[in-house]
CSV table of C-alpha atoms and ligand atoms in Angstrom, one decimal:
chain,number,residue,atom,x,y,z
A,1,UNK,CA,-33.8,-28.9,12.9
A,2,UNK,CA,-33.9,-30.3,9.3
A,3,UNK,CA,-33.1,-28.8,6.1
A,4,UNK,CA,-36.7,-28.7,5.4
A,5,UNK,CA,-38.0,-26.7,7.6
A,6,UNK,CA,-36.0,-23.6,6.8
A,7,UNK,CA,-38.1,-23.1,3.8
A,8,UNK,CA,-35.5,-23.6,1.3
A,9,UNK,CA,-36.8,-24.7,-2.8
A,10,UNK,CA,-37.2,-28.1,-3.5
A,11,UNK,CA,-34.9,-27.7,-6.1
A,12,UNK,CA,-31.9,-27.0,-3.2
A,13,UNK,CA,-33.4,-29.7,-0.7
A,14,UNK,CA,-33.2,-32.3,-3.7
A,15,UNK,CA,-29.4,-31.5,-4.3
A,16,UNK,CA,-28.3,-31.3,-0.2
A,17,UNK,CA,-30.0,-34.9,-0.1
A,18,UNK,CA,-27.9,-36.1,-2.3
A,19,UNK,CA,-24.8,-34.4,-1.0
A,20,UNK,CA,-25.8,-36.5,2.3
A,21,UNK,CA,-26.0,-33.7,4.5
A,22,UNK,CA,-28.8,-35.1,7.2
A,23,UNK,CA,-29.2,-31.8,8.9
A,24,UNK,CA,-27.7,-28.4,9.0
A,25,UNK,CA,-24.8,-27.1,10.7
A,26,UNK,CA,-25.2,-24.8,13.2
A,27,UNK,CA,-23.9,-22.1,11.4
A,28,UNK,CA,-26.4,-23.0,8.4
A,29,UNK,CA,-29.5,-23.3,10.9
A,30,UNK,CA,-28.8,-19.7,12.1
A,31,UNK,CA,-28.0,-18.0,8.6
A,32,UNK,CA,-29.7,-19.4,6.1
A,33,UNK,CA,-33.4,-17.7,7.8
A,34,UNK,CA,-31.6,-14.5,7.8
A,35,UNK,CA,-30.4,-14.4,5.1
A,36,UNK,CA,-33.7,-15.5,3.6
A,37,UNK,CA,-35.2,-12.3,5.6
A,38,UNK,CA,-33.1,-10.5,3.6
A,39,UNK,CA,-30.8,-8.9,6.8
A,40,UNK,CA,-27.2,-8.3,6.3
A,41,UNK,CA,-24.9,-10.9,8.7
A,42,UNK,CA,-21.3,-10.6,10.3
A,43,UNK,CA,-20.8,-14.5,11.4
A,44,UNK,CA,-17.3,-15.8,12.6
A,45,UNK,CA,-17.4,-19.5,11.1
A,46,UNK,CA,-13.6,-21.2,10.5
A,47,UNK,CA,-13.4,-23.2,7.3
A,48,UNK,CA,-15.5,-26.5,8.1
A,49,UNK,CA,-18.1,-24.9,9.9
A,50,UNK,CA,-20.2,-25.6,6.5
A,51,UNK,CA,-20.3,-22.0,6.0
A,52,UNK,CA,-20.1,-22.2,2.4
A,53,UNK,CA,-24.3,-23.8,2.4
A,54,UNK,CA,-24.6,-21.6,5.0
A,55,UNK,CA,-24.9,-18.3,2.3
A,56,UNK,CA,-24.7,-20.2,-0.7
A,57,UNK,CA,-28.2,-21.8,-0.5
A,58,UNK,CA,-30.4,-19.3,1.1
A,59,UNK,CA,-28.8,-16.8,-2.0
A,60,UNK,CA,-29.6,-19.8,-4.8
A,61,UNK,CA,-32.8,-19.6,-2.9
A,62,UNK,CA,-33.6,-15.6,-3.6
A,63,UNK,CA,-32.0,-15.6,-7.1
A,64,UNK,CA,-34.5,-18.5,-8.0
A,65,UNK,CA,-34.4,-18.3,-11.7
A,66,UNK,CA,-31.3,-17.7,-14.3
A,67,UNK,CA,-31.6,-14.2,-15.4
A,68,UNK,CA,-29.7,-13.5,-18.8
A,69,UNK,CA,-27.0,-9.9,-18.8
A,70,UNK,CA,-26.9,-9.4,-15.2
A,71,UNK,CA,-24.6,-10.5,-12.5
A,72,UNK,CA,-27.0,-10.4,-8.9
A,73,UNK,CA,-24.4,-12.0,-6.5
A,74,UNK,CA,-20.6,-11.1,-5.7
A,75,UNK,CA,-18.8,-13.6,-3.7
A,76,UNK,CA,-15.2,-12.9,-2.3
A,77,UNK,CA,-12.7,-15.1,-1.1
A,78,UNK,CA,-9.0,-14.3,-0.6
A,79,UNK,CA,-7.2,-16.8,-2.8
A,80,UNK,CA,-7.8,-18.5,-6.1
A,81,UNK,CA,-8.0,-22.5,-4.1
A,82,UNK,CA,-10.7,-20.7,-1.8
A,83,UNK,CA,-12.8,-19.0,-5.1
A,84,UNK,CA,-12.4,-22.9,-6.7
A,85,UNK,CA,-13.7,-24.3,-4.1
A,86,UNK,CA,-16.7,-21.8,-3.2
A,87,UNK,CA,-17.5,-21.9,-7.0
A,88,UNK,CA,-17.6,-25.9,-6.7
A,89,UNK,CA,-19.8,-26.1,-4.1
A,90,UNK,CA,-21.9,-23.4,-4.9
A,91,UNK,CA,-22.5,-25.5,-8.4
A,92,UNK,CA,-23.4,-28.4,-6.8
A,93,UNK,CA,-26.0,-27.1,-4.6
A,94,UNK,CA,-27.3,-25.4,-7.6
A,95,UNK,CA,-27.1,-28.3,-9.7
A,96,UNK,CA,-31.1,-28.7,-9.8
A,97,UNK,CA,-31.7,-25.0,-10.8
A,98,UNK,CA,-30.7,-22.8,-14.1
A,99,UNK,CA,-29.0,-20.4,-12.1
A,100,UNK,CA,-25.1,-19.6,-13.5
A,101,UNK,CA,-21.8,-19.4,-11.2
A,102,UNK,CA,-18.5,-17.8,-12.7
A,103,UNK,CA,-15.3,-17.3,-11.0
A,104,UNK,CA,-12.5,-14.8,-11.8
A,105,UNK,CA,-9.6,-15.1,-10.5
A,106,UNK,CA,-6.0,-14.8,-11.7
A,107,UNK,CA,-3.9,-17.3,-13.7
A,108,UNK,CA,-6.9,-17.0,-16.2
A,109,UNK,CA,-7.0,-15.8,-19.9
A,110,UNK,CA,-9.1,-12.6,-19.2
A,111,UNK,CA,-11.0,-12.9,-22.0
A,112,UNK,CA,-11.8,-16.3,-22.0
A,113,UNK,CA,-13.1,-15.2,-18.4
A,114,UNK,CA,-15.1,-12.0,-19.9
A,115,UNK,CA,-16.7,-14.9,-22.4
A,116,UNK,CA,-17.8,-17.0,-19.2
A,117,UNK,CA,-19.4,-14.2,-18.1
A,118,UNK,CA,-20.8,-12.9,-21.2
A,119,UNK,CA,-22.6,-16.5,-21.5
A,120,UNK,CA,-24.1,-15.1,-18.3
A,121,UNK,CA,-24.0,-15.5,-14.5
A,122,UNK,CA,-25.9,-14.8,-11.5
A,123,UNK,CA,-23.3,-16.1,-9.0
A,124,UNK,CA,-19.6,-14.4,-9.4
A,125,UNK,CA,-17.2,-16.1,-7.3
A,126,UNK,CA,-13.7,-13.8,-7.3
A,127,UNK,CA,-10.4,-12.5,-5.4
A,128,UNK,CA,-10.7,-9.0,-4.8
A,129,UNK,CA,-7.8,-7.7,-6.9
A,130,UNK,CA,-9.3,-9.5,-10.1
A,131,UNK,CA,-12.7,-8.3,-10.1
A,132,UNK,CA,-11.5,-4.7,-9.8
A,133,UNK,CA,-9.4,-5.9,-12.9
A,134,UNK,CA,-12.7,-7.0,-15.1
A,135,UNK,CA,-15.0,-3.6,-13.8
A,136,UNK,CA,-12.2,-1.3,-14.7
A,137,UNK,CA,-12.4,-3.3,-18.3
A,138,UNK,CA,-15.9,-2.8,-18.5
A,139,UNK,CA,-17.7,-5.4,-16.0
A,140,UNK,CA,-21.1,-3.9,-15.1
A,141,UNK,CA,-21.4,-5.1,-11.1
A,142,UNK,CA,-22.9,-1.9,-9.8
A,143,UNK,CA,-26.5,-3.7,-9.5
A,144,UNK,CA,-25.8,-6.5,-7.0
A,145,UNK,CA,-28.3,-7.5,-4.4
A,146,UNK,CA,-25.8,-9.8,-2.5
A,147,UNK,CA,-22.3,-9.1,-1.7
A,148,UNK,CA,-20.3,-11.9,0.2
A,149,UNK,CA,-17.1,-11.5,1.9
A,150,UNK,CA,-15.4,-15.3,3.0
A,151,UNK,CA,-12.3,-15.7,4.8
A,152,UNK,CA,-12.4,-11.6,5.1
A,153,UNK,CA,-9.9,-11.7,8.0
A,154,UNK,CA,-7.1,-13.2,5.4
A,155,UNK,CA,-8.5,-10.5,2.7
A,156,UNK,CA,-7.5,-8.1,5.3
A,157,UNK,CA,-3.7,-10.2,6.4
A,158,UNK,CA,-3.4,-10.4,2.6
A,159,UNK,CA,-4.0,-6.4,2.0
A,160,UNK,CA,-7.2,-6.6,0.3
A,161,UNK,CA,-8.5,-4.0,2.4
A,162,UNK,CA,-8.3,-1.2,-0.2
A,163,UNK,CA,-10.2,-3.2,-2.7
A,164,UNK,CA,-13.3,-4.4,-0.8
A,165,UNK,CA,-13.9,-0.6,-0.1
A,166,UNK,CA,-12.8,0.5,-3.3
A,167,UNK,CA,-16.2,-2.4,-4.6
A,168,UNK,CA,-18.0,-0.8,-1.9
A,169,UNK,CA,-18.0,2.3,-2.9
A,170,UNK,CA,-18.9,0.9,-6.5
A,171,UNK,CA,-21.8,-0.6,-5.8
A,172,UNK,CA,-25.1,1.5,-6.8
A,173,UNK,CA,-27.9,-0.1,-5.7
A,174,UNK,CA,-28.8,-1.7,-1.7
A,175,UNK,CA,-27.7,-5.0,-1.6
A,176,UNK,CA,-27.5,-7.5,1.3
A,177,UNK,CA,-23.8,-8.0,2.5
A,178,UNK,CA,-22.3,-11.0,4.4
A,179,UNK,CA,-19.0,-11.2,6.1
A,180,UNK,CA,-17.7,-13.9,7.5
A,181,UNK,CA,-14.5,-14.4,9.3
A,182,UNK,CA,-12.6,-17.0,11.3
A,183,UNK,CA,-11.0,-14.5,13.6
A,184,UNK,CA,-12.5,-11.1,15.2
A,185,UNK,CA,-10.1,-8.0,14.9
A,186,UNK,CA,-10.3,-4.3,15.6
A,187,UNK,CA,-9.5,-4.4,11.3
A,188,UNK,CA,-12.5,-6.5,11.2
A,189,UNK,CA,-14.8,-4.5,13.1
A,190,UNK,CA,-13.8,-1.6,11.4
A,191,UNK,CA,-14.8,-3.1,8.2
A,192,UNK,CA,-17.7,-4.0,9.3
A,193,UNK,CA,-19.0,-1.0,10.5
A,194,UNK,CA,-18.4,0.1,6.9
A,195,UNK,CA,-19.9,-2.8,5.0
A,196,UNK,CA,-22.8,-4.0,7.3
A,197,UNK,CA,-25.9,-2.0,8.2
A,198,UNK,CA,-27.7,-3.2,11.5
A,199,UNK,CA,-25.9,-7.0,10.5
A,200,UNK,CA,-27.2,-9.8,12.9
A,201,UNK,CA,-24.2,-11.5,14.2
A,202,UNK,CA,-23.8,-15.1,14.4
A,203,UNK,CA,-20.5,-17.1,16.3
A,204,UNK,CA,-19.9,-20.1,15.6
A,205,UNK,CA,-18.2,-20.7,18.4
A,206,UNK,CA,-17.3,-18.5,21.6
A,207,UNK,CA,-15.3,-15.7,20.3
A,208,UNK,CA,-12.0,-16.8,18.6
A,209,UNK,CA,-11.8,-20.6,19.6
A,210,UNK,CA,-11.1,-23.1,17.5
A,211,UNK,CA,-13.4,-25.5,16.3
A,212,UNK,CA,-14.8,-27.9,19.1
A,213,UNK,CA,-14.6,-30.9,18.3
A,214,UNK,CA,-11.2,-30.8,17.9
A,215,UNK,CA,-8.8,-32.0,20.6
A,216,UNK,CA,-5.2,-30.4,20.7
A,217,UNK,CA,-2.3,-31.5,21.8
A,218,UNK,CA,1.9,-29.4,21.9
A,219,UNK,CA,4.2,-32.5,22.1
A,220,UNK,CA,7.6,-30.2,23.5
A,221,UNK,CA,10.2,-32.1,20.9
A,222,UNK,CA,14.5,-31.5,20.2
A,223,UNK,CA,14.5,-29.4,17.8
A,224,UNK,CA,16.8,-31.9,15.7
A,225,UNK,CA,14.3,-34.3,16.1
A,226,UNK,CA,11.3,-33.0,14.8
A,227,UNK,CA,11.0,-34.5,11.2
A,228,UNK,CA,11.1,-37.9,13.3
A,229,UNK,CA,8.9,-37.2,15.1
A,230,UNK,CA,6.5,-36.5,12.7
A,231,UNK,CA,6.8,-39.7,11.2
A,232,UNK,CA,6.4,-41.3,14.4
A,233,UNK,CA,3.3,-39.9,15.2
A,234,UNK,CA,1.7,-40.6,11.8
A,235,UNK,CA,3.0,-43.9,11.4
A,236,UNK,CA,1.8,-45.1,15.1
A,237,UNK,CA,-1.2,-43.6,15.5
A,238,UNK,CA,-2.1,-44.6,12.3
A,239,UNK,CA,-4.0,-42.0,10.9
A,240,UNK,CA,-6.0,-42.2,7.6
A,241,UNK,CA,-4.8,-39.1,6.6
A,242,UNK,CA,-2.9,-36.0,8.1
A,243,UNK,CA,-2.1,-32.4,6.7
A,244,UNK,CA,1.3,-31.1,8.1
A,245,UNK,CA,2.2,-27.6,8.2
A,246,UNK,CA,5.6,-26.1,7.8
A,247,UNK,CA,5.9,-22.2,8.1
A,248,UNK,CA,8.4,-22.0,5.3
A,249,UNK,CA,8.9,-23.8,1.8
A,250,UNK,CA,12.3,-25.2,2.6
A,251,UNK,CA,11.3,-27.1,5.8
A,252,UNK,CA,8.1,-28.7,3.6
A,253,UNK,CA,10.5,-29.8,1.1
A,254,UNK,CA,12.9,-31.2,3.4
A,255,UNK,CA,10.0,-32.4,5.8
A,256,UNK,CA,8.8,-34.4,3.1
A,257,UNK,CA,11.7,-36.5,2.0
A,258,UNK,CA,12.2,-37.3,5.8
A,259,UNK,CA,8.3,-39.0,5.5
A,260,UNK,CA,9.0,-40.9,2.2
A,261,UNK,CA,12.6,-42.1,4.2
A,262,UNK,CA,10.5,-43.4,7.0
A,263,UNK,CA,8.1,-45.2,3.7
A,264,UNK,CA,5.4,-42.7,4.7
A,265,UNK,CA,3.4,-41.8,1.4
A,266,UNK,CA,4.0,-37.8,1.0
A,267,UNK,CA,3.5,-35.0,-1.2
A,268,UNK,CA,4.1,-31.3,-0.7
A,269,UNK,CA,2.5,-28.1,-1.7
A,270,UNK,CA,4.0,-24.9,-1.5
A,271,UNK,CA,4.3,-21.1,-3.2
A,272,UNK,CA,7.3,-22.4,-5.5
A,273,UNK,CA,5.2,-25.4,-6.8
A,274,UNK,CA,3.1,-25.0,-10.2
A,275,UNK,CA,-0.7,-23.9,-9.4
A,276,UNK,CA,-1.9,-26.9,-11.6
A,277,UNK,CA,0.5,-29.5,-9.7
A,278,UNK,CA,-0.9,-28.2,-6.4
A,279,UNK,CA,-4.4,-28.3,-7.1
A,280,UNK,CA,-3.5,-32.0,-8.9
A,281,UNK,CA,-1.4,-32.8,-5.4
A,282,UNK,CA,-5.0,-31.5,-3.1
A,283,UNK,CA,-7.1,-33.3,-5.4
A,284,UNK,CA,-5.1,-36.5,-5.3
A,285,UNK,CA,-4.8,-36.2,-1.5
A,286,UNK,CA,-9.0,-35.6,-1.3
A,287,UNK,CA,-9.2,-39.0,-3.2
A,288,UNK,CA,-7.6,-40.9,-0.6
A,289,UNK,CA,-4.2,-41.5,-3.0
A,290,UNK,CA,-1.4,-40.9,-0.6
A,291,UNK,CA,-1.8,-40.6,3.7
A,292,UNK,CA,0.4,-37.3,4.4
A,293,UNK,CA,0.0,-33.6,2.7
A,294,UNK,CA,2.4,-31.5,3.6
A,295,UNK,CA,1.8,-27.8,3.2
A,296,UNK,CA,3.0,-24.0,4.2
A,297,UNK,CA,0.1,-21.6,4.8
A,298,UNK,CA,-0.4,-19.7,1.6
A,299,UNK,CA,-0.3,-22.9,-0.6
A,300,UNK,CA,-3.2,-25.0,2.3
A,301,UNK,CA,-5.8,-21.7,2.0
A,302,UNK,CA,-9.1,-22.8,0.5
A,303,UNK,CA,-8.2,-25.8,0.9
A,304,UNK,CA,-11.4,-28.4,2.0
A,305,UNK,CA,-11.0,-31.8,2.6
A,306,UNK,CA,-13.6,-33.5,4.6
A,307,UNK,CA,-13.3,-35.7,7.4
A,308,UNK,CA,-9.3,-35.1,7.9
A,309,UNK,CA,-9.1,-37.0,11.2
A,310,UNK,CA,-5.6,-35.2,11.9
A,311,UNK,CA,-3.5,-31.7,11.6
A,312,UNK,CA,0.3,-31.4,12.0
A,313,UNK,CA,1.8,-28.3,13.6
A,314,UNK,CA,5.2,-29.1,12.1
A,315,UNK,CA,6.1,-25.8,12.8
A,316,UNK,CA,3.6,-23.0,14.6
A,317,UNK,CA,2.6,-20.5,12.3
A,318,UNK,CA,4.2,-17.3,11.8
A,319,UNK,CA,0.5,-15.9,12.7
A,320,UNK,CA,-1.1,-16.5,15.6
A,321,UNK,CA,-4.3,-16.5,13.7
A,322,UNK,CA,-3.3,-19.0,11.3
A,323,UNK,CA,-3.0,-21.6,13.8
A,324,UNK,CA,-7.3,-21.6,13.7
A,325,UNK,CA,-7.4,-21.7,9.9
A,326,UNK,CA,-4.8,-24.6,10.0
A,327,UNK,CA,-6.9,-26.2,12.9
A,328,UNK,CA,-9.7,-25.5,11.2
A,329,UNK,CA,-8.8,-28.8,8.8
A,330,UNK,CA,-10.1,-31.3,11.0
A,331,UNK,CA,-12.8,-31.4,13.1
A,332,UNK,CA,-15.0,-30.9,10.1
A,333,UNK,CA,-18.9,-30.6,10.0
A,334,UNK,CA,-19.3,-32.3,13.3
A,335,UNK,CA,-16.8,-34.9,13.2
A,336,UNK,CA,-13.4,-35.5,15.9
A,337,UNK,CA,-10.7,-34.1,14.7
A,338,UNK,CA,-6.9,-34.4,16.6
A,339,UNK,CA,-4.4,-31.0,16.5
A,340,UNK,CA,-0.7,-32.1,17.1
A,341,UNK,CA,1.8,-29.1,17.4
A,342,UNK,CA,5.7,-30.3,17.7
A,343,UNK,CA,7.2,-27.5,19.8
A,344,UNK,CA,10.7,-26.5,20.4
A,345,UNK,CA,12.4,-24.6,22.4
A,346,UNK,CA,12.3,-21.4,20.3
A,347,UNK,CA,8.2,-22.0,20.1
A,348,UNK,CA,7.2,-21.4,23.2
A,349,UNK,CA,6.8,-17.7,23.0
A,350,UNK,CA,4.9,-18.7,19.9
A,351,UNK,CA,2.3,-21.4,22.1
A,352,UNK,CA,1.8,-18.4,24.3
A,353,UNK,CA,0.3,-16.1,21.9
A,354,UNK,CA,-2.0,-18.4,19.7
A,355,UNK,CA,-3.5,-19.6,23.4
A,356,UNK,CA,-4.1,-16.2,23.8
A,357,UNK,CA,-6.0,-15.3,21.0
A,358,UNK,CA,-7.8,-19.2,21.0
A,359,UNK,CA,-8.1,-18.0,24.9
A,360,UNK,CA,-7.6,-21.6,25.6
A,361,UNK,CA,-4.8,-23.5,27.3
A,362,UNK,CA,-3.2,-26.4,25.0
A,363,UNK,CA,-1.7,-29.1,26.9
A,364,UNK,CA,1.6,-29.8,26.3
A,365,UNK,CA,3.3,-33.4,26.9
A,366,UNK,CA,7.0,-34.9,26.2
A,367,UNK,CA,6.9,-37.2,23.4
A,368,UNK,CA,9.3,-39.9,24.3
A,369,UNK,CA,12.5,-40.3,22.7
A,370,UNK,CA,12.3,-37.0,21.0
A,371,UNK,CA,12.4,-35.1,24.2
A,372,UNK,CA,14.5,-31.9,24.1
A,373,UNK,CA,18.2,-32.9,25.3
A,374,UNK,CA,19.0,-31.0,27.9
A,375,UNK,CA,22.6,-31.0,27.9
A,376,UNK,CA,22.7,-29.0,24.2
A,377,UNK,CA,24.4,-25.5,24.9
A,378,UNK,CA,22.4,-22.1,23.4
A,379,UNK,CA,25.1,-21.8,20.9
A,380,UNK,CA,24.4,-25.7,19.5
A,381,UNK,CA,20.8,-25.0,19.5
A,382,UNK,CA,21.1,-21.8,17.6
A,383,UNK,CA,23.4,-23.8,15.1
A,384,UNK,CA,21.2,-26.4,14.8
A,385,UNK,CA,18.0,-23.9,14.3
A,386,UNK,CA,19.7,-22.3,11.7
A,387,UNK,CA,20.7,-25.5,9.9
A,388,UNK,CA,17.2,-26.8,10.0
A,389,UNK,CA,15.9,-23.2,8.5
A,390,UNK,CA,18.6,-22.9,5.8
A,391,UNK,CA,19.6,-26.2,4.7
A,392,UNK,CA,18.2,-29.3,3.7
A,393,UNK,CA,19.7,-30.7,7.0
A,394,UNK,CA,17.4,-34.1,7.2
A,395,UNK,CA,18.4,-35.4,4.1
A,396,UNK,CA,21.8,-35.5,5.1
A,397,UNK,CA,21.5,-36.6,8.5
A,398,UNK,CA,20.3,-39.7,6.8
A,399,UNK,CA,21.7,-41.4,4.5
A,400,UNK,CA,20.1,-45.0,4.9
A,401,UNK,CA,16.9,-45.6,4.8
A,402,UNK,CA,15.2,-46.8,8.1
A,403,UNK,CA,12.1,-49.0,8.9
A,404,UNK,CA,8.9,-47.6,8.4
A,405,UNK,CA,7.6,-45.2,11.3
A,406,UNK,CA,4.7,-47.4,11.9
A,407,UNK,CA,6.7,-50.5,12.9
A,408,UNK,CA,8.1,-48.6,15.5
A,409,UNK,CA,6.5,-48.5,19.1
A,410,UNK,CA,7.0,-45.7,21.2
A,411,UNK,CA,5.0,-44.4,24.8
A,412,UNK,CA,4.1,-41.0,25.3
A,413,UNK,CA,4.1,-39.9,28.7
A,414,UNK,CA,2.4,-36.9,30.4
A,415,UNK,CA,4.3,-33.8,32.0
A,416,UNK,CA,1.6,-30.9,32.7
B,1,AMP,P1,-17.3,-25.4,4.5
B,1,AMP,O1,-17.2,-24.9,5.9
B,1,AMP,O2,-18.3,-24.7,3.7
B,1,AMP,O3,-15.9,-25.4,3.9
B,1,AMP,O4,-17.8,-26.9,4.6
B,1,AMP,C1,-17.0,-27.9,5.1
B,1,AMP,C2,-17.5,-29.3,4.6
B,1,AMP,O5,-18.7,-29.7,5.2
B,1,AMP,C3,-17.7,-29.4,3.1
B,1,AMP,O6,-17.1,-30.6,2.7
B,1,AMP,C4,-19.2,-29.6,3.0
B,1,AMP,O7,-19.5,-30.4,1.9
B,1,AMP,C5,-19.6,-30.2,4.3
B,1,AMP,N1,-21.0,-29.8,4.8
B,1,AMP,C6,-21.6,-28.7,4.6
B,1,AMP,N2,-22.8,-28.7,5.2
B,1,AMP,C7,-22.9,-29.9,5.7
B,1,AMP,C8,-24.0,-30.5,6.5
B,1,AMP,N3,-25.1,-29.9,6.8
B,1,AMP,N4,-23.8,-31.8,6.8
B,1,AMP,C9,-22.7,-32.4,6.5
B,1,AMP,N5,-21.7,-31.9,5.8
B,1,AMP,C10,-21.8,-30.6,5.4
């Protein structure tokens, strides 16, 4: 199928040609025509899918034309990065109409915000919390004939849950609603049986997989040796570019001075650094400026960066359902995409439960030379858990600096 024949306005064919995009994913191919017949959707699409076109354009479609003092579409997303980057794209796709895209999140001057919106917009791009801000200061939202919900299984992990019905129960008029959701839940469901009437569901892929064309991989590492590791993988397999996830802020920080050690170019995002340093940091890393992002959960959401040929699993994520947002990195918009997960000992009750919900097996291989050691008692592993958790323990492991990880040359053999 091409973009043209799903009946889309010149206007948004002219813009997706020059974007590059040669033909539509296949989450656009089946919701752009129904959302163009005007039918509410529940689709689970990870990050990358190219869900984003996949409601933006068919919506730019029915708005058509700018329409001065009224807002006609609400778009919700569960984090400021994610609302940036919706409103982004959105703009660029509508970059050969008049129609107006706002976002309101927090970290804003609210009333530079309630200017923005004054000057008018058909598209509002928000987090749930700050919306419900602006309509109890007098927003006027009741009217909408599209409400969006992306990413709504983090709204719901993130305790939006209240909000969205709280909107819900707002809005006046009919309006058209589409959820979309990496992950299916019983919360989920519930949701939308509230939001949704008679929705045509769309999956991405089978139930809660990841995305295909992405190959994973558990490499079953010391725990001591797991910063190493890292560096070794990135420096010889050479990848262009990798995100690595940590699960807490600490083990970022300290991962990323073990990179720059091993003369890996690193930088680090996390809760504790500035908003505008981050979004300087993802920006930089989308421009090709340094090879390894490293990056806890919270601080990666909304964050899109095509054609990452590689994830990290530093560290498995504290949620099982995280491990498909993190995933959900590479392997972008049709492209191969590699999933690495370093496992220790204390993460193989962790392995189990993402398999589960990805009901897939990941294969797990020794990585040579970083191989658990056997001969380390409970007690030292606990110790040297609790050191890797609490302290900046690779720093001082290593006080000289060593050759560069991708002079190195290492096998890695297979072991079921
Ligand atoms: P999303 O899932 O919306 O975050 O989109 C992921 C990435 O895929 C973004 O960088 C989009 O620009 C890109 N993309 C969206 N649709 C297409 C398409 N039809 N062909 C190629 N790339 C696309």
């Amino acid at each position: 199928m091409r973009f043209e024949d799903l009946g889309l306005i010149e206007n948004l064919l002219k813009s997706v040609k020059e974007l590059g995009f040669e033909k539509p994913t296949y989450i656009q191919e089946r919701t752009i025509p129904v959302v163009l017949d005007k039918k509410d959707v529940f689709a689970t699409a990870q990050t990358g899918t190219g869900k984003t076109a996949a409601f933006g354009l068919p919506i730019l479609h029915r708005l058509k034309k700018h329409q001065p003092n009224v807002h006609r579409a609400l778009v919700l997303a569960p984090t400021k990065e994610l609302a940036l980057q919706i409103s982004e794209d959105v703009h660029t796709y509508a970059k050969y109409t008049d129609l107006k895209i706002a976002m309101i999140v927090g970290g804003k001057d609210l009333e530079a915000q309630r200017r923005e919106l004054k000057r008018g917009a058909d598209i509002i791009v928000a987090t749930p919390s700050k919306i419900l801000e602006h309509i109890q200061n007098g927003l006027d939202l009741k009217d909408i004939d599209f409400f969006v919900l992306d990413e709504a299984d983090r709204m719901l992990d993130m305790g939006f849950v209240k909000d969205i019905r709280k909107l819900n129960e707002y809005f006046s008029k009919k309006h058209q609603t589409l959820l979309f959701s990496a992950t299916i839940s019983d919360k989920i469901r519930k949701l939308s049986k509230l939001l949704l009437r008679r929705p045509i569901f769309i999956e991405t892929a089978k139930k809660n997989t990841t995305v295909k064309n992405v190959s994973q991989i558990a490499y079953k590492v010391d725990e001591e040796k797991k910063a190493e590791a890292t560096a070794y993988l990135i420096g010889s397999r050479n990848f262009e570019q990798v995100l690595v996830f940590t699960r807490t802020k600490k083990s970022a920080d300290a991962l990323v001075e073990v990179l720059r050690e091993y003369g890996l170019k690193a930088e680090v995002i996390h809760g504790d650094i500035q908003r505008s340093t981050r979004l300087r940091r993802i920006k930089e890393f989308k421009a090709g400026k340094f090879q390894v992002l490293v990056a806890t959960d919270i601080a990666s959401r909304g964050l899109d960066i095509a054609e990452l040929p590689c994830v990290i699993n530093y560290e498995l994520p504290a949620a099982p359902s995280d491990y498909i947002h993190r995933v959900g990195r590479t392997g972008r918009a049709g492209r191969e995409g590699e999933a690495i997960s370093l496992l220790d000992i204390y993460e193989r009750y962790d392995i189990r439960q993402i398999e589960k919900i990805i009901e897939e097996k990941i294969p797990q291989e020794i990585l040579e030379d970083f191989e658990p050691d056997p001969t380390r008692k409970r007690e030292e592993r606990e110790a040297v858990k609790l050191k890797s958790e609490y302290k900046n323990q690779y720093q001082k492991r290593r006080p000289k600096k060593k050759q560069p990880a991708k002079t190195k040359k290492r096998k890695t053999t297979k072991r079921g």
